[in-house]
Coordinates of C-alpha atoms and ligand atoms in Angstrom, one line a residue:
M1 CA 196.5 192.8 124.1
N2 CA 199.2 195.4 124.0
T3 CA 201.6 193.8 121.4
Q4 CA 204.3 196.3 121.8
F5 CA 204.3 195.7 125.6
A6 CA 204.5 192.0 125.0
M7 CA 207.4 192.4 122.5
D8 CA 209.3 194.6 124.9
V9 CA 208.8 192.3 127.8
D10 CA 210.1 189.3 125.7
A11 CA 213.1 191.3 124.6
G12 CA 213.9 192.4 128.1
L13 CA 213.5 189.0 129.8
S14 CA 215.4 187.1 127.0
Q15 CA 218.7 188.9 127.7
P16 CA 221.4 187.4 129.9
T17 CA 220.9 190.4 132.2
K18 CA 217.1 190.8 132.4
S19 CA 215.5 194.2 132.2
L20 CA 212.1 195.9 131.6
P21 CA 211.5 199.4 130.1
S22 CA 210.5 201.8 132.9
K23 CA 207.8 203.4 130.7
Y24 CA 205.6 200.4 131.5
F25 CA 205.3 201.5 135.1
Y26 CA 202.7 204.0 134.1
D27 CA 199.3 202.3 133.8
Q28 CA 196.4 203.6 135.8
K29 CA 197.7 202.0 139.0
G30 CA 201.3 203.1 138.3
D31 CA 200.1 206.7 137.8
E32 CA 198.4 206.6 141.2
L33 CA 201.4 205.1 142.9
F34 CA 203.7 207.6 141.3
R35 CA 201.5 210.5 142.7
Q36 CA 201.8 208.9 146.1
I37 CA 205.6 208.7 145.7
M38 CA 205.8 212.4 144.9
A39 CA 204.2 213.1 148.3
L40 CA 206.5 210.8 150.3
P41 CA 208.7 212.4 153.0
E42 CA 211.7 210.6 151.5
Y43 CA 211.0 211.7 147.9
Y44 CA 212.8 215.1 148.0
L45 CA 212.9 215.5 144.2
T46 CA 209.4 216.8 143.6
R47 CA 209.5 219.2 146.6
A48 CA 212.9 220.6 145.5
E49 CA 211.8 221.2 141.9
H50 CA 208.5 222.6 143.1
E51 CA 210.4 225.1 145.2
I52 CA 212.3 226.3 142.1
F53 CA 209.0 226.7 140.2
T54 CA 207.3 228.6 143.0
Q55 CA 210.1 230.6 144.6
Q56 CA 212.1 231.4 141.4
T57 CA 209.3 231.7 138.8
Q58 CA 210.5 235.1 137.5
A59 CA 214.1 234.0 137.3
L60 CA 212.9 231.0 135.4
I61 CA 210.9 233.1 132.9
E62 CA 213.9 235.4 132.3
A63 CA 216.2 232.4 131.9
L64 CA 213.9 231.0 129.2
G65 CA 214.4 234.2 127.3
V66 CA 210.8 234.3 126.0
S67 CA 209.4 237.6 124.8
K68 CA 205.9 239.0 125.3
D69 CA 205.4 240.0 121.7
K70 CA 206.5 236.7 120.1
H71 CA 204.3 233.6 120.2
F72 CA 206.0 230.4 121.4
E73 CA 205.1 226.8 122.0
L74 CA 205.7 225.4 125.5
I75 CA 206.1 221.6 125.0
E76 CA 206.3 219.4 128.0
L77 CA 207.7 215.8 127.6
G78 CA 206.3 213.3 130.1
A79 CA 204.2 216.0 131.7
G80 CA 202.7 213.9 134.5
D81 CA 200.4 215.8 136.7
G82 CA 201.9 219.2 135.7
S83 CA 201.8 220.4 139.3
K84 CA 205.1 222.3 139.0
T85 CA 204.5 223.5 135.5
K86 CA 201.2 225.0 136.5
H87 CA 203.0 227.8 138.5
L88 CA 205.0 228.7 135.4
L89 CA 201.9 228.7 133.2
K90 CA 200.0 230.9 135.6
A91 CA 202.8 233.5 135.8
L92 CA 203.3 233.5 132.0
L93 CA 199.5 234.0 131.4
S94 CA 199.2 236.7 134.0
Q95 CA 202.1 238.6 132.5
G96 CA 200.5 238.5 129.0
Y97 CA 202.9 236.0 127.2
Q98 CA 201.4 234.5 124.1
F99 CA 201.9 230.7 124.0
D100 CA 200.4 227.3 123.5
Y101 CA 201.0 224.6 126.1
L102 CA 201.5 221.2 124.6
P103 CA 201.9 218.4 127.2
I104 CA 202.9 215.0 125.9
D105 CA 202.6 211.9 128.0
I106 CA 202.5 208.2 127.3
S107 CA 199.6 207.8 129.8
G108 CA 196.3 209.0 128.3
H109 CA 194.8 208.8 131.8
V110 CA 197.5 211.2 133.2
L111 CA 196.9 213.6 130.3
E112 CA 193.2 213.7 131.0
L113 CA 193.7 214.5 134.7
L114 CA 196.3 217.1 133.8
S115 CA 194.1 218.9 131.2
E116 CA 191.1 218.9 133.6
S117 CA 193.0 220.3 136.6
I118 CA 195.0 222.9 134.6
L119 CA 192.1 224.2 132.6
T120 CA 189.9 224.5 135.7
E121 CA 192.5 226.7 137.2
L122 CA 193.6 228.5 134.0
P123 CA 190.6 228.5 131.6
A124 CA 192.3 231.0 129.3
L125 CA 195.2 228.7 128.6
S126 CA 195.6 227.3 125.1
L127 CA 196.3 223.6 125.9
R128 CA 196.7 220.8 123.3
G129 CA 197.7 217.5 124.9
Q130 CA 199.2 214.7 122.9
Q131 CA 199.3 211.1 124.0
G132 CA 202.3 209.0 123.0
D133 CA 205.9 208.1 123.4
Y134 CA 208.0 211.3 123.4
F135 CA 210.7 209.6 121.5
E136 CA 208.2 209.3 118.6
I137 CA 206.5 212.6 119.0
L138 CA 209.8 214.4 118.9
Q139 CA 209.7 214.0 115.1
D140 CA 206.5 216.0 114.8
L141 CA 207.9 219.0 116.5
K142 CA 210.1 220.0 113.7
D143 CA 207.7 221.4 111.1
R144 CA 206.1 224.0 113.3
D145 CA 207.0 227.7 112.9
S146 CA 206.8 229.1 116.4
S147 CA 209.9 229.2 118.6
K148 CA 209.9 226.5 121.3
V149 CA 210.6 225.9 124.9
V150 CA 210.8 222.2 125.8
L151 CA 210.3 221.2 129.4
F152 CA 211.7 217.9 130.5
L153 CA 211.3 217.9 134.2
G154 CA 211.1 215.7 137.3
S155 CA 214.5 214.0 136.7
N156 CA 212.9 212.2 133.7
I157 CA 216.3 212.5 132.0
G158 CA 217.8 210.5 134.9
N159 CA 215.9 207.4 133.6
M160 CA 218.3 207.3 130.6
S161 CA 221.9 206.1 130.5
D162 CA 224.4 208.9 129.6
E163 CA 224.6 207.6 126.0
Q164 CA 220.8 207.5 125.7
A165 CA 220.5 211.0 127.2
A166 CA 223.1 212.4 124.7
Q167 CA 221.3 210.7 121.9
F168 CA 217.9 212.0 123.1
I169 CA 219.2 215.6 123.5
Y170 CA 220.9 215.4 120.2
S171 CA 217.6 214.4 118.5
L172 CA 215.8 217.1 120.3
G173 CA 218.3 219.6 119.0
A174 CA 217.8 218.3 115.5
N175 CA 214.0 219.0 115.8
L176 CA 214.5 222.5 117.3
S177 CA 215.8 225.8 115.9
E178 CA 218.5 228.2 117.0
G179 CA 217.5 230.1 120.1
D180 CA 214.9 227.5 121.3
K181 CA 215.3 226.4 124.9
L182 CA 215.3 223.1 126.8
L183 CA 214.5 223.2 130.5
L184 CA 216.0 220.1 132.0
G185 CA 215.1 219.1 135.6
A186 CA 217.8 216.9 137.0
D187 CA 218.5 215.5 140.4
L188 CA 222.0 216.3 141.7
I189 CA 224.7 213.9 142.9
K190 CA 224.7 213.7 146.7
P191 CA 225.2 211.3 149.6
V192 CA 223.6 207.9 149.8
D193 CA 221.7 208.7 153.0
I194 CA 219.7 211.3 151.2
V195 CA 219.3 209.6 147.8
L196 CA 218.6 205.9 148.7
P197 CA 215.6 206.5 150.9
A198 CA 213.9 208.2 148.0
Y199 CA 213.9 204.9 146.2
N200 CA 213.3 202.7 149.4
D201 CA 210.6 204.5 151.4
A202 CA 209.5 203.3 154.8
Q203 CA 205.9 202.9 153.7
G204 CA 206.9 200.6 150.7
V205 CA 205.2 202.8 148.1
T206 CA 208.2 202.6 145.7
K207 CA 208.3 198.8 146.2
A208 CA 204.6 198.7 145.3
F209 CA 205.3 200.9 142.2
N210 CA 208.0 198.6 141.0
M211 CA 206.0 195.4 141.8
N212 CA 203.1 196.8 139.8
L213 CA 205.1 195.9 136.7
L214 CA 204.7 192.2 137.6
H215 CA 201.0 192.7 138.3
R216 CA 200.6 194.5 135.0
M217 CA 202.2 191.6 133.1
N218 CA 199.9 189.2 135.0
R219 CA 196.8 191.4 134.1
E220 CA 197.7 192.4 130.5
L221 CA 199.8 189.5 129.2
G222 CA 198.4 186.5 131.1
A223 CA 201.7 186.1 133.0
N224 CA 201.8 184.0 136.2
F225 CA 204.3 185.9 138.3
V226 CA 203.9 185.0 142.0
V227 CA 204.6 188.5 143.2
D228 CA 205.5 187.5 146.8
Q229 CA 208.4 185.5 145.4
F230 CA 210.1 188.7 144.1
D231 CA 211.4 191.7 146.0
H232 CA 212.3 195.3 145.4
F233 CA 216.1 195.9 145.3
P234 CA 217.3 199.5 145.2
E235 CA 221.1 200.5 145.0
Y236 CA 223.1 203.8 145.0
T237 CA 226.6 205.0 145.6
E238 CA 227.7 208.6 145.5
E239 CA 230.8 207.7 143.5
E240 CA 228.7 206.3 140.6
G241 CA 225.8 208.8 141.0
I242 CA 223.2 206.4 139.7
A243 CA 220.3 205.0 141.7
K244 CA 219.3 201.6 140.3
S245 CA 216.0 199.8 141.0
A246 CA 215.7 196.1 140.3
I247 CA 213.2 193.4 141.1
I248 CA 215.0 190.4 142.5
S249 CA 213.9 186.8 142.4
K250 CA 213.8 185.3 145.9
V251 CA 213.9 181.7 144.7
D252 CA 214.7 179.6 141.6
Q253 CA 211.4 179.8 139.7
Q254 CA 209.8 179.8 136.3
V255 CA 207.1 182.2 134.9
T256 CA 204.9 181.6 131.9
I257 CA 203.5 184.5 129.9
D258 CA 200.5 183.2 128.0
S259 CA 200.3 185.9 125.4
L260 CA 203.9 185.2 124.4
N261 CA 203.5 181.4 124.8
K262 CA 206.9 181.4 126.6
T263 CA 208.4 180.4 129.9
Y264 CA 211.2 182.3 131.6
S265 CA 213.5 181.1 134.3
F266 CA 214.7 183.2 137.2
A267 CA 217.5 182.0 139.5
A268 CA 217.4 182.9 143.3
G269 CA 219.1 186.3 143.6
E270 CA 218.7 187.1 139.8
K271 CA 217.7 190.7 139.1
I272 CA 215.3 192.3 136.6
H273 CA 216.6 195.8 136.1
V274 CA 213.6 198.2 135.9
E275 CA 214.9 201.7 136.3
I276 CA 218.0 203.9 136.7
S277 CA 217.9 207.4 138.1
R278 CA 221.1 209.1 137.0
K279 CA 222.2 212.0 139.3
Y280 CA 223.8 215.0 137.7
N281 CA 226.4 217.8 138.2
H282 CA 227.8 220.3 135.7
Q283 CA 230.5 218.0 134.6
V284 CA 228.2 215.1 133.9
L285 CA 225.9 217.3 131.9
A286 CA 228.6 219.1 130.0
S287 CA 230.0 215.7 128.9
I288 CA 226.5 214.6 127.8
L289 CA 226.0 217.8 125.8
K290 CA 229.4 217.8 124.1
D291 CA 228.2 216.4 120.8
T292 CA 224.8 218.1 120.8
D293 CA 223.7 221.5 119.7
F294 CA 223.0 222.7 123.3
T295 CA 225.0 224.7 125.8
I296 CA 224.1 225.4 129.4
A297 CA 222.7 228.9 129.5
D298 CA 221.6 229.0 133.2
T299 CA 221.2 226.8 136.2
L300 CA 218.5 227.2 138.9
T301 CA 218.8 225.2 142.1
D302 CA 216.6 224.8 145.2
S303 CA 217.7 226.2 148.5
Q304 CA 219.2 222.9 149.7
G305 CA 221.2 222.3 146.4
Y306 CA 219.5 219.0 145.9
F307 CA 218.0 219.5 142.4
A308 CA 218.7 221.7 139.4
D309 CA 216.7 223.0 136.5
F310 CA 219.3 223.6 133.7
V311 CA 218.3 226.0 131.0
L312 CA 219.9 224.7 127.8
A313 CA 220.1 226.9 124.7
R314 CA 220.0 225.5 121.2
H315 CA 222.8 227.2 119.2
Ligands
SAM401 C1 208.7 210.6 136.7 S1 207.1 211.1 136.0 C2 207.5 212.9 135.9 C3 206.3 213.7 135.7 C4 206.5 215.2 135.6 N1 207.4 215.5 134.5 C5 207.0 215.7 136.9 O1 208.1 216.3 136.9 O2 206.4 215.6 137.9 C6 207.3 210.6 134.4 C7 206.1 210.9 133.4 O3 206.6 210.6 132.1 C8 205.7 209.8 131.4 N2 206.5 209.0 130.5 C9 207.4 208.0 130.9 N3 208.1 207.5 129.8 C10 207.5 208.2 128.7 C11 207.7 208.1 127.3 N4 208.6 207.3 126.8 N5 207.0 208.9 126.5 C12 206.1 209.8 127.0 N6 205.8 209.9 128.4 C13 206.5 209.1 129.2 C14 205.0 209.0 132.5 O4 203.7 208.6 132.1 C15 204.9 210.0 133.6 O5 203.7 210.8 133.6

């Protein structure tokens, strides 16, 4: 049994406003569903960032400020399938940059797939993957000599509240040195008719992705969620700029989790908050950065202005 998972579930379901940490989406089934989400017509985020990585690769390399005669570490937090990063790695290698690529992901399964696919295409790449929670692995970054470029792509930062993002970037800064860079992929604030369908696709893949959390608790913690008695509940307003996904209970019901030896009550209409996706603009980012050691050095956006890769410099 995954004790940490059980403890986190208990903590989240015992609050007056129930929630579950989004990192538990990513078991083997969740990894597969997320790959399907990235290919959905409504999920513009991956395509937009992919466009930046393929159409503006050179501008990206220049913005990162790396030099061909100085070794650096390219560290990717929550690397996923690395499909965008691959274009950057390829260009860096072909231009003779000297670097190690260190992808970090909580999912060992995803890391294996990533290593296999990238090394097949780029056998000369020095790749050292590390499985774990990036909040914890951050600590290990500090004592290494090389200069560092940290990638945090795919709107991963959007899964944090502004306070958490500020704290996260602050800690990252504390583990980096002057001149190091952070490439932050963030989805931009835009109208509801573009954003909401990305979290409520017609095929129901996002719903299946969220509901997988209930299945996962049934499988791994001996819970008895009747999944059909819950529904997927996404919300977004442009004023607030935060897409929110919840699982909503359709009826009054109780669920027992054997491994915790506990029963939880859900009222009809009660939500379990599972994920937020914060959308950004310069003002939001500047306010998050104000007490950190980073400044915005450059901004690359896709041709539709949907998504931005912000290059942040550690001063
Ligand atoms: C939304 S996907 C983005 C993947 C990739 N960065 C991209 O842009 O396509 C999030 C990835 O981060 C990983 N992840 C989520 N929370 C994590 C955590 N706390 N520590 C490490 N990895 C995490 C997941 O396993 C998943 O592969």
